[in-house]
PDB file of C-alpha atoms and ligand atoms in Angstrom:
ATOM      1  CA  UNK K  18       4.416 -13.848  10.990  1.00  0.00           C
ATOM      2  CA  UNK K  19       4.083 -11.654   7.858  1.00  0.00           C
ATOM      3  CA  UNK K  20       5.170  -8.025   8.322  1.00  0.00           C
ATOM      4  CA  UNK K  21       3.291  -5.180   6.688  1.00  0.00           C
ATOM      5  CA  UNK K  22       6.196  -4.980   4.125  1.00  0.00           C
ATOM      6  CA  UNK K  23       5.546  -8.587   3.121  1.00  0.00           C
ATOM      7  CA  UNK K  24       1.899  -7.929   2.500  1.00  0.00           C
ATOM      8  CA  UNK K  25       2.323  -4.529   0.713  1.00  0.00           C
ATOM      9  CA  UNK K  26       1.804  -4.856  -2.964  1.00  0.00           C
ATOM     10  CA  UNK K  27       4.697  -4.254  -5.431  1.00  0.00           C
ATOM     11  CA  UNK K  28       4.707  -2.716  -8.898  1.00  0.00           C
ATOM     12  CA  UNK K  29       7.598  -2.945 -11.395  1.00  0.00           C
ATOM     13  CA  UNK K  30       7.629  -0.023 -13.882  1.00  0.00           C
ATOM     14  CA  UNK K  31       9.999   0.215 -16.889  1.00  0.00           C
ATOM     15  CA  UNK K  32      10.655   3.718 -18.125  1.00  0.00           C
ATOM     16  CA  UNK K  33      10.016   5.096 -14.681  1.00  0.00           C
ATOM     17  CA  UNK K  34      12.479   8.072 -15.047  1.00  0.00           C
ATOM     18  CA  UNK K  35       9.969  10.449 -16.715  1.00  0.00           C
ATOM     19  CA  UNK K  36       6.528  11.015 -18.163  1.00  0.00           C
ATOM     20  CA  UNK K  37       3.890   8.347 -17.791  1.00  0.00           C
ATOM     21  CA  UNK K  38       6.114   5.895 -15.963  1.00  0.00           C
ATOM     22  CA  UNK K  39       7.099   8.445 -13.300  1.00  0.00           C
ATOM     23  CA  UNK K  40       3.614   9.614 -12.768  1.00  0.00           C
ATOM     24  CA  UNK K  41       2.322   6.043 -12.553  1.00  0.00           C
ATOM     25  CA  UNK K  42       4.965   5.339  -9.914  1.00  0.00           C
ATOM     26  CA  UNK K  43       3.560   8.254  -7.842  1.00  0.00           C
ATOM     27  CA  UNK K  44      -0.032   7.150  -8.328  1.00  0.00           C
ATOM     28  CA  UNK K  45       0.646   3.532  -7.451  1.00  0.00           C
ATOM     29  CA  UNK K  46       2.713   4.640  -4.398  1.00  0.00           C
ATOM     30  CA  UNK K  47      -0.296   6.671  -3.341  1.00  0.00           C
ATOM     31  CA  UNK K  48      -2.413   3.570  -3.730  1.00  0.00           C
ATOM     32  CA  UNK K  49      -0.145   1.711  -1.296  1.00  0.00           C
ATOM     33  CA  UNK K  50       2.362  -0.044  -3.699  1.00  0.00           C
ATOM     34  CA  UNK K  51       6.075  -0.128  -3.289  1.00  0.00           C
ATOM     35  CA  UNK K  52       7.689   0.407  -6.731  1.00  0.00           C
ATOM     36  CA  UNK K  53      10.703  -1.033  -8.525  1.00  0.00           C
ATOM     37  CA  UNK K  54      11.647   1.844 -10.843  1.00  0.00           C
ATOM     38  CA  UNK K  55      13.603   0.726 -13.932  1.00  0.00           C
ATOM     39  CA  UNK K  56      15.239   3.111 -16.457  1.00  0.00           C
ATOM     40  CA  UNK K  57      18.664   3.992 -17.716  1.00  0.00           C
ATOM     41  CA  UNK K  58      18.917   7.441 -16.063  1.00  0.00           C
ATOM     42  CA  UNK K  59      19.976   6.461 -12.544  1.00  0.00           C
ATOM     43  CA  UNK K  60      19.823   9.930 -11.082  1.00  0.00           C
ATOM     44  CA  UNK K  61      16.151  10.358 -12.038  1.00  0.00           C
ATOM     45  CA  UNK K  62      14.902   7.138 -10.651  1.00  0.00           C
ATOM     46  CA  UNK K  63      16.973   7.521  -7.451  1.00  0.00           C
ATOM     47  CA  UNK K  64      15.480  10.968  -6.884  1.00  0.00           C
ATOM     48  CA  UNK K  65      12.038   9.509  -7.349  1.00  0.00           C
ATOM     49  CA  UNK K  66      12.740   6.772  -4.809  1.00  0.00           C
ATOM     50  CA  UNK K  67      13.720   9.434  -2.265  1.00  0.00           C
ATOM     51  CA  UNK K  68      10.545  11.425  -3.196  1.00  0.00           C
ATOM     52  CA  UNK K  69       8.257   8.323  -2.725  1.00  0.00           C
ATOM     53  CA  UNK K  70       9.989   7.440   0.555  1.00  0.00           C
ATOM     54  CA  UNK K  71       7.987   4.178   0.941  1.00  0.00           C
ATOM     55  CA  UNK K  72      10.550   1.359   0.426  1.00  0.00           C
ATOM     56  CA  UNK K  73      10.591   1.631  -3.343  1.00  0.00           C
ATOM     57  CA  UNK K  74      13.839   0.810  -5.176  1.00  0.00           C
ATOM     58  CA  UNK K  75      15.679   2.237  -8.189  1.00  0.00           C
ATOM     59  CA  UNK K  76      17.181  -0.309 -10.654  1.00  0.00           C
ATOM     60  CA  UNK K  77      19.328   1.090 -13.526  1.00  0.00           C
ATOM     61  CA  UNK K  78      18.723  -1.082 -16.480  1.00  0.00           C
ATOM     62  CA  UNK K  79      18.243  -0.979 -20.157  1.00  0.00           C
ATOM     63  CA  UNK K  80      15.183  -3.066 -21.365  1.00  0.00           C
ATOM     64  CA  UNK K  81      17.211  -4.199 -24.414  1.00  0.00           C
ATOM     65  CA  UNK K  82      19.720  -5.873 -22.138  1.00  0.00           C
ATOM     66  CA  UNK K  83      18.202  -9.280 -20.957  1.00  0.00           C
ATOM     67  CA  UNK K  84      21.004  -9.958 -18.471  1.00  0.00           C
ATOM     68  CA  UNK K  85      20.309  -6.609 -16.769  1.00  0.00           C
ATOM     69  CA  UNK K  86      16.529  -7.491 -16.531  1.00  0.00           C
ATOM     70  CA  UNK K  87      17.425 -10.847 -15.102  1.00  0.00           C
ATOM     71  CA  UNK K  88      19.557  -9.064 -12.419  1.00  0.00           C
ATOM     72  CA  UNK K  89      16.619  -6.691 -11.889  1.00  0.00           C
ATOM     73  CA  UNK K  90      14.118  -9.452 -11.330  1.00  0.00           C
ATOM     74  CA  UNK K  91      16.549 -11.017  -8.814  1.00  0.00           C
ATOM     75  CA  UNK K  92      16.789  -7.724  -6.904  1.00  0.00           C
ATOM     76  CA  UNK K  93      13.068  -7.332  -6.832  1.00  0.00           C
ATOM     77  CA  UNK K  94      12.618 -10.921  -5.571  1.00  0.00           C
ATOM     78  CA  UNK K  95      15.203 -10.476  -2.785  1.00  0.00           C
ATOM     79  CA  UNK K  96      14.406  -6.871  -1.785  1.00  0.00           C
ATOM     80  CA  UNK K  97      10.656  -6.611  -2.386  1.00  0.00           C
ATOM     81  CA  UNK K  98       9.666 -10.300  -2.429  1.00  0.00           C
ATOM     82  CA  UNK K  99       6.775 -10.149  -4.906  1.00  0.00           C
ATOM     83  CA  UNK K 100       5.368  -8.570  -8.024  1.00  0.00           C
ATOM     84  CA  UNK K 101       1.685  -7.578  -8.278  1.00  0.00           C
ATOM     85  CA  UNK K 102       1.915  -5.213 -11.284  1.00  0.00           C
ATOM     86  CA  UNK K 103       4.363  -5.142 -14.173  1.00  0.00           C
ATOM     87  CA  UNK K 104       4.006  -2.012 -16.323  1.00  0.00           C
ATOM     88  CA  UNK K 105       5.790  -2.229 -19.708  1.00  0.00           C
ATOM     89  CA  UNK K 106       6.064   1.492 -20.358  1.00  0.00           C
ATOM     90  CA  UNK K 107       9.616   2.097 -21.598  1.00  0.00           C
ATOM     91  CA  UNK K 108       9.436   3.379 -25.103  1.00  0.00           C
ATOM     92  CA  UNK K 109      10.623   5.772 -27.841  1.00  0.00           C
ATOM     93  CA  UNK K 110       8.654   7.455 -30.674  1.00  0.00           C
ATOM     94  CA  UNK K 111      11.092   8.220 -33.467  1.00  0.00           C
ATOM     95  CA  UNK K 112       8.794   9.386 -36.126  1.00  0.00           C
ATOM     96  CA  UNK K 113       9.685  10.381 -39.655  1.00  0.00           C
ATOM     97  CA  UNK K 114       9.244   9.425 -43.268  1.00  0.00           C
ATOM     98  CA  UNK K 115      10.198   5.790 -44.018  1.00  0.00           C
ATOM     99  CA  UNK K 116      13.622   5.626 -45.529  1.00  0.00           C
ATOM    100  CA  UNK K 117      17.130   4.369 -44.945  1.00  0.00           C
ATOM    101  CA  UNK K 118      18.200   7.540 -43.092  1.00  0.00           C
ATOM    102  CA  UNK K 119      16.154   6.324 -40.083  1.00  0.00           C
ATOM    103  CA  UNK K 120      17.124   2.658 -40.000  1.00  0.00           C
ATOM    104  CA  UNK K 121      18.830   2.944 -36.596  1.00  0.00           C
ATOM    105  CA  UNK K 122      15.608   4.627 -35.241  1.00  0.00           C
ATOM    106  CA  UNK K 123      13.567   1.671 -36.469  1.00  0.00           C
ATOM    107  CA  UNK K 124      15.860  -0.840 -34.732  1.00  0.00           C
ATOM    108  CA  UNK K 125      15.779   1.160 -31.537  1.00  0.00           C
ATOM    109  CA  UNK K 126      11.892   1.401 -31.540  1.00  0.00           C
ATOM    110  CA  UNK K 127      11.566  -2.343 -32.207  1.00  0.00           C
ATOM    111  CA  UNK K 128      14.230  -3.263 -29.593  1.00  0.00           C
ATOM    112  CA  UNK K 129      12.803  -1.019 -26.843  1.00  0.00           C
ATOM    113  CA  UNK K 130       9.024  -0.829 -27.501  1.00  0.00           C
ATOM    114  CA  UNK K 131       8.303  -4.353 -28.492  1.00  0.00           C
ATOM    115  CA  UNK K 132      11.198  -6.739 -27.841  1.00  0.00           C
ATOM    116  CA  UNK K 133      12.018  -4.833 -24.594  1.00  0.00           C
ATOM    117  CA  UNK K 134       8.453  -5.334 -23.359  1.00  0.00           C
ATOM    118  CA  UNK K 135       8.414  -8.985 -24.355  1.00  0.00           C
ATOM    119  CA  UNK K 136      11.775  -9.722 -22.720  1.00  0.00           C
ATOM    120  CA  UNK K 137      10.816  -7.893 -19.511  1.00  0.00           C
ATOM    121  CA  UNK K 138       7.545  -9.883 -19.337  1.00  0.00           C
ATOM    122  CA  UNK K 139       9.301 -13.253 -20.047  1.00  0.00           C
ATOM    123  CA  UNK K 140      11.869 -12.457 -17.228  1.00  0.00           C
ATOM    124  CA  UNK K 141       9.347 -11.246 -14.629  1.00  0.00           C
ATOM    125  CA  UNK K 142       6.479 -13.623 -15.462  1.00  0.00           C
ATOM    126  CA  UNK K 143       7.279 -16.254 -12.810  1.00  0.00           C
ATOM    127  CA  UNK K 144       7.190 -13.446 -10.108  1.00  0.00           C
ATOM    128  CA  UNK K 145       4.029 -11.947 -11.550  1.00  0.00           C
ATOM    129  CA  UNK K 146       2.274 -15.293 -11.794  1.00  0.00           C
ATOM    130  CA  UNK K 147       3.109 -16.280  -8.284  1.00  0.00           C
ATOM    131  CA  UNK K 148      -0.007 -15.157  -6.478  1.00  0.00           C
ATOM    132  CA  UNK K 149      -1.684 -13.488  -9.527  1.00  0.00           C
ATOM    133  CA  UNK K 150      -0.762 -10.115 -10.973  1.00  0.00           C
ATOM    134  CA  UNK K 151      -1.518  -7.482 -13.553  1.00  0.00           C
ATOM    135  CA  UNK K 152       0.478  -7.042 -16.750  1.00  0.00           C
ATOM    136  CA  UNK K 153      -0.084  -3.486 -18.031  1.00  0.00           C
ATOM    137  CA  UNK K 154       1.254  -2.779 -21.560  1.00  0.00           C
ATOM    138  CA  UNK K 155       1.652   0.860 -22.664  1.00  0.00           C
ATOM    139  CA  UNK K 156       0.499   0.843 -26.312  1.00  0.00           C
ATOM    140  CA  UNK K 157      -0.776   3.927 -28.091  1.00  0.00           C
ATOM    141  CA  UNK K 158      -3.522   5.300 -30.342  1.00  0.00           C
ATOM    142  CA  UNK K 159      -0.745   4.370 -32.910  1.00  0.00           C
ATOM    143  CA  UNK K 160      -1.554   0.689 -32.008  1.00  0.00           C
ATOM    144  CA  UNK K 161      -4.997   1.050 -33.580  1.00  0.00           C
ATOM    145  CA  UNK K 162      -4.418   3.666 -36.340  1.00  0.00           C
ATOM    146  CA  UNK K 163      -1.731   4.262 -38.900  1.00  0.00           C
ATOM    147  CA  UNK K 164      -0.663   7.347 -40.800  1.00  0.00           C
ATOM    148  CA  UNK K 165       2.296   8.551 -42.863  1.00  0.00           C
ATOM    149  CA  UNK K 166       5.386   9.223 -40.799  1.00  0.00           C
ATOM    150  CA  UNK K 167       4.629   6.792 -38.005  1.00  0.00           C
ATOM    151  CA  UNK K 168       4.989   3.418 -39.780  1.00  0.00           C
ATOM    152  CA  UNK K 169       7.545   1.661 -37.606  1.00  0.00           C
ATOM    153  CA  UNK K 170       6.269   3.232 -34.285  1.00  0.00           C
ATOM    154  CA  UNK K 171       2.794   1.972 -35.321  1.00  0.00           C
ATOM    155  CA  UNK K 172       4.290  -1.387 -36.139  1.00  0.00           C
ATOM    156  CA  UNK K 173       5.666  -1.678 -32.550  1.00  0.00           C
ATOM    157  CA  UNK K 174       2.319  -0.694 -30.930  1.00  0.00           C
ATOM    158  CA  UNK K 175       0.159  -2.865 -33.280  1.00  0.00           C
ATOM    159  CA  UNK K 176       2.595  -5.627 -32.426  1.00  0.00           C
ATOM    160  CA  UNK K 177       2.181  -4.965 -28.813  1.00  0.00           C
ATOM    161  CA  UNK K 178      -1.594  -5.139 -29.064  1.00  0.00           C
ATOM    162  CA  UNK K 179      -1.525  -8.519 -30.840  1.00  0.00           C
ATOM    163  CA  UNK K 180       0.954  -9.958 -28.424  1.00  0.00           C
ATOM    164  CA  UNK K 181      -1.046  -8.636 -25.435  1.00  0.00           C
ATOM    165  CA  UNK K 182      -4.417 -10.099 -26.636  1.00  0.00           C
ATOM    166  CA  UNK K 183      -2.841 -13.488 -27.125  1.00  0.00           C
ATOM    167  CA  UNK K 184      -1.223 -13.270 -23.672  1.00  0.00           C
ATOM    168  CA  UNK K 185      -4.544 -12.154 -22.177  1.00  0.00           C
ATOM    169  CA  UNK K 186      -6.145 -15.436 -23.242  1.00  0.00           C
ATOM    170  CA  UNK K 187      -3.054 -17.535 -22.440  1.00  0.00           C
ATOM    171  CA  UNK K 188      -2.475 -16.145 -18.954  1.00  0.00           C
ATOM    172  CA  UNK K 189      -5.961 -15.762 -17.578  1.00  0.00           C
ATOM    173  CA  UNK K 190      -7.146 -16.205 -14.827  1.00  0.00           C
ATOM    174  CA  UNK K 191      -3.682 -16.010 -13.120  1.00  0.00           C
ATOM    175  CA  UNK K 192      -2.704 -12.678 -14.787  1.00  0.00           C
ATOM    176  CA  UNK K 193      -4.833  -9.829 -16.024  1.00  0.00           C
ATOM    177  CA  UNK K 194      -3.498  -8.251 -19.152  1.00  0.00           C
ATOM    178  CA  UNK K 195      -4.392  -4.552 -19.606  1.00  0.00           C
ATOM    179  CA  UNK K 196      -3.543  -2.563 -22.704  1.00  0.00           C
ATOM    180  CA  UNK K 197      -3.453   1.240 -22.382  1.00  0.00           C
ATOM    181  CA  UNK K 198      -3.548   3.223 -25.633  1.00  0.00           C
ATOM    182  CA  UNK K 199      -3.057   6.995 -24.986  1.00  0.00           C
ATOM    183  CA  UNK K 200      -3.246   9.773 -27.523  1.00  0.00           C
ATOM    184  CA  UNK K 201      -1.076  12.854 -27.090  1.00  0.00           C
ATOM    185  CA  UNK K 202       0.408  13.122 -23.637  1.00  0.00           C
ATOM    186  CA  UNK K 203       2.789  15.932 -22.569  1.00  0.00           C
ATOM    187  CA  UNK K 204       6.082  14.079 -21.756  1.00  0.00           C
ATOM    188  CA  UNK K 205       9.686  13.943 -23.126  1.00  0.00           C
ATOM    189  CA  UNK K 206       8.574  11.484 -25.886  1.00  0.00           C
ATOM    190  CA  UNK K 207       8.878  14.032 -28.771  1.00  0.00           C
ATOM    191  CA  UNK K 208      12.281  15.284 -27.602  1.00  0.00           C
ATOM    192  CA  UNK K 209      14.087  12.341 -29.246  1.00  0.00           C
ATOM    193  CA  UNK K 210      12.591  12.554 -32.749  1.00  0.00           C
ATOM    194  CA  UNK K 211      15.580  12.830 -35.125  1.00  0.00           C
ATOM    195  CA  UNK K 212      13.697  14.122 -38.246  1.00  0.00           C
ATOM    196  CA  UNK K 213      13.636  17.936 -37.691  1.00  0.00           C
ATOM    197  CA  UNK K 214      10.443  18.768 -39.612  1.00  0.00           C
ATOM    198  CA  UNK K 215       8.485  15.819 -38.028  1.00  0.00           C
ATOM    199  CA  UNK K 216       9.739  16.910 -34.621  1.00  0.00           C
ATOM    200  CA  UNK K 217       8.524  20.489 -35.093  1.00  0.00           C
ATOM    201  CA  UNK K 218       5.080  19.210 -36.306  1.00  0.00           C
ATOM    202  CA  UNK K 219       4.681  16.787 -33.405  1.00  0.00           C
ATOM    203  CA  UNK K 220       5.654  19.451 -30.840  1.00  0.00           C
ATOM    204  CA  UNK K 221       3.150  21.822 -32.313  1.00  0.00           C
ATOM    205  CA  UNK K 222       0.383  19.235 -32.081  1.00  0.00           C
ATOM    206  CA  UNK K 223       1.378  18.274 -28.540  1.00  0.00           C
ATOM    207  CA  UNK K 224       1.337  21.969 -27.409  1.00  0.00           C
ATOM    208  CA  UNK K 225      -2.248  22.333 -28.816  1.00  0.00           C
ATOM    209  CA  UNK K 226      -3.799  19.234 -27.300  1.00  0.00           C
ATOM    210  CA  UNK K 227      -1.694  17.008 -24.967  1.00  0.00           C
ATOM    211  CA  UNK K 228      -3.183  15.767 -21.717  1.00  0.00           C
ATOM    212  CA  UNK K 229      -0.911  15.069 -18.720  1.00  0.00           C
ATOM    213  CA  UNK K 230       0.942  11.949 -17.697  1.00  0.00           C
ATOM    214  CA  UNK K 231      -0.924  12.141 -14.465  1.00  0.00           C
ATOM    215  CA  UNK K 232      -4.223  11.645 -16.435  1.00  0.00           C
ATOM    216  CA  UNK K 233      -2.816   8.347 -17.752  1.00  0.00           C
ATOM    217  CA  UNK K 234      -1.393   7.313 -14.290  1.00  0.00           C
ATOM    218  CA  UNK K 235      -4.790   7.749 -12.672  1.00  0.00           C
ATOM    219  CA  UNK K 236      -6.356   5.450 -15.265  1.00  0.00           C
ATOM    220  CA  UNK K 237      -3.666   2.777 -14.730  1.00  0.00           C
ATOM    221  CA  UNK K 238      -4.103   2.945 -11.004  1.00  0.00           C
ATOM    222  CA  UNK K 239      -7.841   2.592 -11.478  1.00  0.00           C
ATOM    223  CA  UNK K 240      -7.498  -0.404 -13.723  1.00  0.00           C
ATOM    224  CA  UNK K 241      -5.217  -2.375 -11.367  1.00  0.00           C
ATOM    225  CA  UNK K 242      -7.264  -1.640  -8.313  1.00  0.00           C
ATOM    226  CA  UNK K 243     -10.515  -3.192  -9.777  1.00  0.00           C
ATOM    227  CA  UNK K 244     -11.780  -6.397  -8.190  1.00  0.00           C
ATOM    228  CA  UNK K 245      -9.833  -9.443  -9.551  1.00  0.00           C
ATOM    229  CA  UNK K 246     -13.026 -10.594 -11.302  1.00  0.00           C
ATOM    230  CA  UNK K 247     -13.046  -7.476 -13.489  1.00  0.00           C
ATOM    231  CA  UNK K 248     -10.543  -6.879 -16.282  1.00  0.00           C
ATOM    232  CA  UNK K 249     -10.230  -3.735 -18.230  1.00  0.00           C
ATOM    233  CA  UNK K 250      -8.654  -5.374 -21.221  1.00  0.00           C
ATOM    234  CA  UNK K 251      -8.039  -2.343 -23.502  1.00  0.00           C
ATOM    235  CA  UNK K 252      -8.189   1.321 -22.623  1.00  0.00           C
ATOM    236  CA  UNK K 253      -8.169   3.895 -25.457  1.00  0.00           C
ATOM    237  CA  UNK K 254      -7.779   7.404 -24.144  1.00  0.00           C
ATOM    238  CA  UNK K 255      -7.374  10.626 -26.138  1.00  0.00           C
ATOM    239  CA  UNK K 256      -7.416  14.262 -25.318  1.00  0.00           C
ATOM    240  CA  UNK K 257     -11.000  15.291 -25.992  1.00  0.00           C
ATOM    241  CA  UNK K 258      -9.819  17.659 -28.803  1.00  0.00           C
ATOM    242  CA  UNK K 259      -7.670  15.051 -30.532  1.00  0.00           C
ATOM    243  CA  UNK K 260      -9.137  14.169 -33.960  1.00  0.00           C
TER     244      UNK K 260
HETATM  245  P1  NDP R 264       9.107   9.640 -21.890  1.00  0.00           P
HETATM  246  O1  NDP R 264      10.126   9.957 -23.005  1.00  0.00           O
HETATM  247  O2  NDP R 264       8.899  10.780 -20.863  1.00  0.00           O
HETATM  248  O3  NDP R 264       9.458   8.335 -21.177  1.00  0.00           O
HETATM  249  C1  NDP R 264       9.999   7.214 -21.827  1.00  0.00           C
HETATM  250  C2  NDP R 264      10.661   6.306 -20.816  1.00  0.00           C
HETATM  251  O4  NDP R 264      11.162   5.131 -21.431  1.00  0.00           O
HETATM  252  C3  NDP R 264      11.742   7.044 -19.972  1.00  0.00           C
HETATM  253  O5  NDP R 264      11.610   6.761 -18.592  1.00  0.00           O
HETATM  254  C4  NDP R 264      12.989   6.373 -20.613  1.00  0.00           C
HETATM  255  O6  NDP R 264      13.951   6.213 -19.521  1.00  0.00           O
HETATM  256  C5  NDP R 264      12.520   4.920 -20.911  1.00  0.00           C
HETATM  257  N1  NDP R 264      13.345   4.277 -21.826  1.00  0.00           N
HETATM  258  C6  NDP R 264      13.675   4.573 -23.115  1.00  0.00           C
HETATM  259  N2  NDP R 264      14.506   3.681 -23.658  1.00  0.00           N
HETATM  260  C7  NDP R 264      14.785   2.775 -22.651  1.00  0.00           C
HETATM  261  C8  NDP R 264      15.550   1.662 -22.610  1.00  0.00           C
HETATM  262  N3  NDP R 264      16.340   1.287 -23.568  1.00  0.00           N
HETATM  263  N4  NDP R 264      15.592   0.956 -21.447  1.00  0.00           N
HETATM  264  C9  NDP R 264      14.918   1.402 -20.382  1.00  0.00           C
HETATM  265  N5  NDP R 264      14.112   2.431 -20.403  1.00  0.00           N
HETATM  266  C10 NDP R 264      14.042   3.173 -21.529  1.00  0.00           C
HETATM  267  O7  NDP R 264       7.798   9.360 -22.722  1.00  0.00           O
HETATM  268  P2  NDP R 264       6.326   8.820 -22.251  1.00  0.00           P
HETATM  269  O8  NDP R 264       6.174   8.830 -20.765  1.00  0.00           O
HETATM  270  O9  NDP R 264       5.285   9.522 -23.072  1.00  0.00           O
HETATM  271  O10 NDP R 264       6.410   7.345 -22.824  1.00  0.00           O
HETATM  272  C11 NDP R 264       6.051   6.185 -22.047  1.00  0.00           C
HETATM  273  C12 NDP R 264       5.311   5.234 -22.927  1.00  0.00           C
HETATM  274  O11 NDP R 264       4.058   5.783 -23.341  1.00  0.00           O
HETATM  275  C13 NDP R 264       6.005   4.822 -24.217  1.00  0.00           C
HETATM  276  O12 NDP R 264       5.955   3.508 -24.463  1.00  0.00           O
HETATM  277  C14 NDP R 264       5.250   5.617 -25.324  1.00  0.00           C
HETATM  278  O13 NDP R 264       5.325   4.977 -26.606  1.00  0.00           O
HETATM  279  C15 NDP R 264       3.863   5.542 -24.698  1.00  0.00           C
HETATM  280  N6  NDP R 264       2.926   6.615 -25.219  1.00  0.00           N
HETATM  281  C16 NDP R 264       3.170   7.907 -25.058  1.00  0.00           C
HETATM  282  C17 NDP R 264       2.287   8.801 -25.614  1.00  0.00           C
HETATM  283  C18 NDP R 264       2.600  10.217 -25.464  1.00  0.00           C
HETATM  284  O14 NDP R 264       1.908  11.033 -26.244  1.00  0.00           O
HETATM  285  N7  NDP R 264       3.452  10.747 -24.670  1.00  0.00           N
HETATM  286  C19 NDP R 264       1.095   8.420 -26.347  1.00  0.00           C
HETATM  287  C20 NDP R 264       0.930   6.984 -26.479  1.00  0.00           C
HETATM  288  C21 NDP R 264       1.813   6.109 -25.992  1.00  0.00           C
HETATM  289  P3  NDP R 264      15.588   6.460 -19.679  1.00  0.00           P
HETATM  290  O15 NDP R 264      15.800   7.287 -20.818  1.00  0.00           O
HETATM  291  O16 NDP R 264      15.997   7.008 -18.348  1.00  0.00           O
HETATM  292  O17 NDP R 264      16.083   5.009 -19.904  1.00  0.00           O
END
């Protein structure tokens, strides 16, 4: 006899310790999902599990570490039993002029934003496919536009869009693939920019126009709760005042 826990839907969210990931965990919990929260900052995701208080779990893992992701999938399988939504959200935006000073930033962005999402999906796909689920990939306006100072960040997000579109065709009808492309959203994303002048410029722009992570979380929750016959393939969402 299935219990209510067996039938309750489950979402896995990478980068769930702050910003869009944390807000989406709250939105999906409100929609009835238990959530596996994945991030490196254990204290943040543990506090969120306590706040949600609905059987969600915190898994400390780095998305660049495949073994940690395999262990995470095993925990999700044994403790939550299923995966209905996988949100590839972990990301860093280390903007700055293209030169050798930032080669470590480039590697980190490729490893986390693109390879991290690909590895997480490859590891969780059997669970996601089992019963049909939603793969939600957090891209960006920078996945459709390009400008000076964002070259490698844009490369990761353009890469994510191409990979997602191929997967959309390959995995349908078992798995819906949904790409979300936000403009400026007020989170910790700009905190990590290493190029001082670029960081100041980005912070100024965000102060002037950014929307909230809750705005994006509501859209993700809307997309995954559509009837299974309906797939919101690509969602571009900017602050109204963003050029
Ligand atoms: P935050 O900085 O608030 O969140 C980023 C999250 O990624 C954190 O939870 C962080 O957790 C996690 N993360 C970073 N590196 C790793 C890693 N190696 N392993 C696991 N988790 C990691 O920013 P946002 O909420 O804004 O960013 C979420 C996504 O949204 C990103 O992919 C970003 O590119 C995208 N985006 C954001 C926009 C914005 O304007 N804010 C616009 C367009 C897209 P921890 O440090 O605890 O590991």
